[in-house]
């Protein structure tokens, strides 16, 4: 069955819903009663914004009010174009087009006017201010039925226009290429992202001069060559085209008819079919840069291309498939064409656990014996990413080039990993049935990642669905959504992935203010207000104390976890200006903090006596223990802060104590309580349990617990377990932040203390306590790495696990 489980990009299936009003130009303000369905990775509309649509495209102009931001880094977008895509095959990848290159602000909705007539809509907005000029600007958007573009006419009026650049600017990040091409006589500035099937073109109307150059700022400025100013007035009119590809854009500019190309014969999920078109004779006037670009088809193998009349050679290819070619005749009328891919080389994989149930898995394909590792898609994608495949359902059909591969199957560190070597000859299918056993006993603990990002965060362009797949396939059992500057949710993606019962989640956010790195905090759960600015979340503040307090008090002071992210702990605790003298730091932040990021965990093994002052100050683990010894205990956590999807999540995690081991039953309130209490183990993979016991106590106590002791003798039980791809060779006990040398255990010096099965270490050690104390245990594979399961970068890290403290109070001391 072809195209089974076929998905492409982010939720395009839902997005392909064509609104009923698409047959005529329409304009309306988005309200709770009338919202809009737009597909794509960079959709930013909220209630209050304006939709302009015709029979071909849909655009959103952001509500011109103070504080209208598209995301953390695309700000002040009032009156600007924030979403733009074709109606048929939506893939909005636009962050924003600023028609006046941010030289004017549009933040007064009283200065907005709309006009709807038969087959044409207009929205105009006058500037409410400018940082650099006393002039005013007016932008008029116009959309007519039958047009493949939306027009934006900018009129600037004022006494002195010399300071005003004739320019717009664009936010379309990372995977976009910016350049210019000439189509027939037309100068077309473009920005294009082939993989996500979105290209935008900007032309000016005929009488005017052309768009000239893009600068290389983050908001790319496009300056127009303009002949002259009329007295006190300057006007430029842009036409903005959304298109699927550069050739499609060129054809649209030439007013060519749409040609639908259907590619059949693709195997499995995400074949990512590429088309190329080249004119057979010279008659069609497509620029070379356009015909050189690969055109990716949508999720069902279809691509709509505006092509000038003529004869074309069409080549269809997809990874692992034999390419095919065909000749097509294109007239001036819309047409349909089809082409069938050649046979595919592929693997059919099923991953089950020890009970035979399919489980989510990550498959990493590593080329061996001269075969190159495959490249299935960019690290911003979902599903198949670079050399990895995420399958939340545990089954996948993956086409790939013939050759020899090691396929690494994994599902996080509680499960054994398996490597299968496979030789694929052209056109062959290999069946890989893999059982990954859950060998590590984590009863009473669930694993959590408390800090992740994707495209809505505004500083990256990763698919959020890909983030969720990454989390689920790494067996993260609790993952709150923590995008920058907006409350958001993972629930729709969990549903889409059939993984709702596999990972508990809740809405949350990261507040990312300045100064760095002090003023970044996560909080969850937070009440999500869909389609509102920041998802209903608070704004940042320049003062870290004000900001963290605001976050902690949000939602009517409802209980939540407030997490300080990647702090400079010495600066926070005692040295605000980092001049080396104690000035009290930002220490009052601590009263609002529930947990604090202290990664990297391996830094706990650094010997404080051998570190330079600067390195000691930067060592979060040692600074964290220093804080605890000073009476300031904030539980430690470790998180990936992942921004991209290729092994982004999974290589750091927290095991949090839980009354249930079933993710579907996880109680978010209990997570909050246990995180706040420090019932947390931090790890790159190894799992550790520890308990402290005394004859004086009825039962042993664990991390986050406190007990009172009259005598001075306790026994510490430490157990470390690892799946088959991890190992540890050293265990250390820290009392009051200092390593206790007599309790040091190394495989080399204490071979009997270590074993080679799943249980690497299971020892009870006497710990004498002669003061109020906190005990932390850490284990590491000093000469080990996480290896191929975690990819080339994170795979270099050591297996390491660090506990939160157990507290003992000495009765005699306190009396
Ligand atoms: Zn972050």
Short mmCIF file of N, CA, C and O in Angstrom, two decimals, residues 102-147:
data_model
loop_
_atom_site.label_atom_id
_atom_site.label_comp_id
_atom_site.label_asym_id
_atom_site.label_seq_id
_atom_site.Cartn_x
_atom_site.Cartn_y
_atom_site.Cartn_z
N UNK A 102 11.03 48.19 9.19
CA UNK A 102 10.98 48.58 10.61
C UNK A 102 11.39 50.04 10.84
O UNK A 102 11.77 50.42 11.94
N UNK A 103 11.30 50.85 9.78
CA UNK A 103 11.59 52.27 9.98
C UNK A 103 10.39 52.99 10.60
O UNK A 103 10.53 54.10 11.11
N UNK A 104 9.23 52.35 10.49
CA UNK A 104 8.01 52.93 11.07
C UNK A 104 7.32 51.87 11.92
O UNK A 104 7.42 50.67 11.63
N UNK A 105 6.63 52.36 12.96
CA UNK A 105 5.83 51.43 13.78
C UNK A 105 4.37 51.56 13.38
O UNK A 105 3.89 52.65 13.08
N UNK A 106 3.71 50.44 13.43
CA UNK A 106 2.28 50.41 13.14
C UNK A 106 1.60 49.79 14.35
O UNK A 106 1.49 48.58 14.46
N UNK A 107 1.24 50.65 15.30
CA UNK A 107 0.78 50.12 16.58
C UNK A 107 -0.48 50.82 17.07
O UNK A 107 -0.74 50.90 18.26
N UNK A 108 -1.27 51.35 16.13
CA UNK A 108 -2.52 52.00 16.51
C UNK A 108 -3.62 51.49 15.59
O UNK A 108 -3.68 51.85 14.40
N UNK A 109 -4.49 50.65 16.14
CA UNK A 109 -5.50 50.02 15.27
C UNK A 109 -6.58 51.01 14.82
O UNK A 109 -7.36 50.69 13.93
N UNK A 110 -6.58 52.21 15.41
CA UNK A 110 -7.52 53.23 14.91
C UNK A 110 -7.08 53.74 13.53
O UNK A 110 -7.86 54.36 12.80
N UNK A 111 -5.82 53.48 13.17
CA UNK A 111 -5.30 53.96 11.88
C UNK A 111 -5.40 52.89 10.80
O UNK A 111 -4.74 52.97 9.77
N UNK A 112 -6.21 51.88 11.05
CA UNK A 112 -6.38 50.80 10.07
C UNK A 112 -7.72 50.95 9.37
O UNK A 112 -8.72 51.28 10.00
N UNK A 113 -7.71 50.75 8.08
CA UNK A 113 -8.96 50.78 7.32
C UNK A 113 -9.04 49.56 6.42
O UNK A 113 -8.02 49.09 5.92
N UNK A 114 -10.25 49.09 6.22
CA UNK A 114 -10.42 47.96 5.30
C UNK A 114 -11.46 48.31 4.26
O UNK A 114 -12.33 49.15 4.49
N UNK A 115 -11.35 47.65 3.12
CA UNK A 115 -12.28 47.90 2.04
C UNK A 115 -12.50 46.59 1.31
O UNK A 115 -11.53 45.95 0.87
N UNK A 116 -13.74 46.17 1.22
CA UNK A 116 -14.05 44.92 0.54
C UNK A 116 -14.97 45.22 -0.62
O UNK A 116 -16.03 45.80 -0.44
N UNK A 117 -14.55 44.88 -1.82
CA UNK A 117 -15.45 45.02 -2.96
C UNK A 117 -15.42 43.71 -3.73
O UNK A 117 -14.71 42.78 -3.36
N UNK A 118 -16.18 43.65 -4.78
CA UNK A 118 -16.31 42.39 -5.50
C UNK A 118 -14.96 41.98 -6.09
O UNK A 118 -14.42 42.66 -6.95
N UNK A 119 -14.43 40.89 -5.60
CA UNK A 119 -13.20 40.36 -6.18
C UNK A 119 -11.94 41.09 -5.77
O UNK A 119 -10.87 40.84 -6.32
N UNK A 120 -12.04 41.98 -4.79
CA UNK A 120 -10.85 42.71 -4.38
C UNK A 120 -10.99 43.16 -2.92
O UNK A 120 -12.05 43.61 -2.51
N UNK A 121 -9.91 43.01 -2.16
CA UNK A 121 -9.92 43.52 -0.77
C UNK A 121 -8.69 44.39 -0.55
O UNK A 121 -7.64 44.18 -1.15
N UNK A 122 -8.86 45.39 0.32
CA UNK A 122 -7.75 46.27 0.66
C UNK A 122 -7.71 46.46 2.17
O UNK A 122 -8.74 46.60 2.81
N UNK A 123 -6.51 46.52 2.67
CA UNK A 123 -6.31 46.86 4.08
C UNK A 123 -5.20 47.89 4.11
O UNK A 123 -4.12 47.67 3.55
N UNK A 124 -5.48 49.03 4.73
CA UNK A 124 -4.42 50.03 4.80
C UNK A 124 -4.19 50.40 6.25
O UNK A 124 -5.10 50.37 7.09
N UNK A 125 -2.95 50.75 6.53
CA UNK A 125 -2.56 51.06 7.90
C UNK A 125 -1.53 52.19 7.86
O UNK A 125 -0.61 52.16 7.05
N UNK A 126 -1.76 53.18 8.70
CA UNK A 126 -0.85 54.32 8.76
C UNK A 126 0.03 54.19 10.00
O UNK A 126 -0.42 53.69 11.03
N UNK A 127 1.26 54.63 9.86
CA UNK A 127 2.22 54.45 10.96
C UNK A 127 1.82 55.28 12.16
O UNK A 127 1.24 56.36 12.05
N UNK A 128 2.17 54.78 13.34
CA UNK A 128 1.88 55.50 14.58
C UNK A 128 3.15 56.13 15.15
O UNK A 128 3.10 56.82 16.15
N UNK A 129 4.26 55.90 14.50
CA UNK A 129 5.50 56.49 14.99
C UNK A 129 6.69 56.02 14.20
O UNK A 129 6.59 55.09 13.38
N UNK A 130 7.81 56.70 14.45
CA UNK A 130 9.05 56.31 13.80
C UNK A 130 10.19 56.76 14.68
O UNK A 130 10.15 57.85 15.24
N UNK A 131 11.18 55.90 14.81
CA UNK A 131 12.31 56.25 15.66
C UNK A 131 13.26 57.21 14.96
O UNK A 131 14.08 57.84 15.61
N UNK A 132 13.15 57.32 13.64
CA UNK A 132 14.19 58.05 12.92
C UNK A 132 13.68 59.19 12.06
O UNK A 132 14.47 59.84 11.40
N UNK A 133 12.39 59.43 12.07
CA UNK A 133 11.89 60.41 11.11
C UNK A 133 10.56 60.98 11.60
O UNK A 133 9.80 60.32 12.32
N UNK A 134 10.28 62.21 11.20
CA UNK A 134 8.98 62.79 11.51
C UNK A 134 7.97 62.45 10.42
O UNK A 134 6.81 62.82 10.49
N UNK A 135 8.44 61.75 9.40
CA UNK A 135 7.55 61.37 8.30
C UNK A 135 6.55 60.31 8.77
O UNK A 135 6.71 59.71 9.83
N UNK A 136 5.52 60.14 7.99
CA UNK A 136 4.58 59.04 8.26
C UNK A 136 4.58 58.10 7.05
O UNK A 136 4.86 58.51 5.93
N UNK A 137 4.23 56.87 7.34
CA UNK A 137 4.15 55.88 6.26
C UNK A 137 2.76 55.27 6.26
O UNK A 137 2.13 55.12 7.31
N UNK A 138 2.32 54.94 5.08
CA UNK A 138 1.05 54.24 4.96
C UNK A 138 1.31 53.01 4.10
O UNK A 138 1.99 53.09 3.06
N UNK A 139 0.82 51.89 4.57
CA UNK A 139 0.96 50.66 3.79
C UNK A 139 -0.43 50.21 3.38
O UNK A 139 -1.33 50.13 4.22
N UNK A 140 -0.59 49.98 2.09
CA UNK A 140 -1.87 49.45 1.63
C UNK A 140 -1.66 48.08 1.01
O UNK A 140 -0.90 47.92 0.06
N UNK A 141 -2.32 47.10 1.60
CA UNK A 141 -2.29 45.75 1.04
C UNK A 141 -3.51 45.58 0.14
O UNK A 141 -4.61 45.99 0.50
N UNK A 142 -3.26 44.98 -1.00
CA UNK A 142 -4.38 44.76 -1.93
C UNK A 142 -4.30 43.34 -2.48
O UNK A 142 -3.24 42.88 -2.90
N UNK A 143 -5.42 42.67 -2.46
CA UNK A 143 -5.49 41.31 -2.98
C UNK A 143 -6.72 41.19 -3.87
O UNK A 143 -7.82 41.54 -3.46
N UNK A 144 -6.46 40.71 -5.10
CA UNK A 144 -7.57 40.57 -6.05
C UNK A 144 -7.70 39.12 -6.46
O UNK A 144 -6.71 38.38 -6.49
N UNK A 145 -8.91 38.72 -6.77
CA UNK A 145 -9.09 37.36 -7.30
C UNK A 145 -8.26 37.18 -8.55
O UNK A 145 -8.15 38.08 -9.38
N UNK A 146 -7.68 36.02 -8.66
CA UNK A 146 -6.91 35.71 -9.85
C UNK A 146 -5.45 36.09 -9.74
O UNK A 146 -4.63 35.69 -10.57
N UNK A 147 -5.10 36.87 -8.73
CA UNK A 147 -3.70 37.24 -8.56
C UNK A 147 -2.94 36.16 -7.79
O UNK A 147 -3.45 35.62 -6.81
#
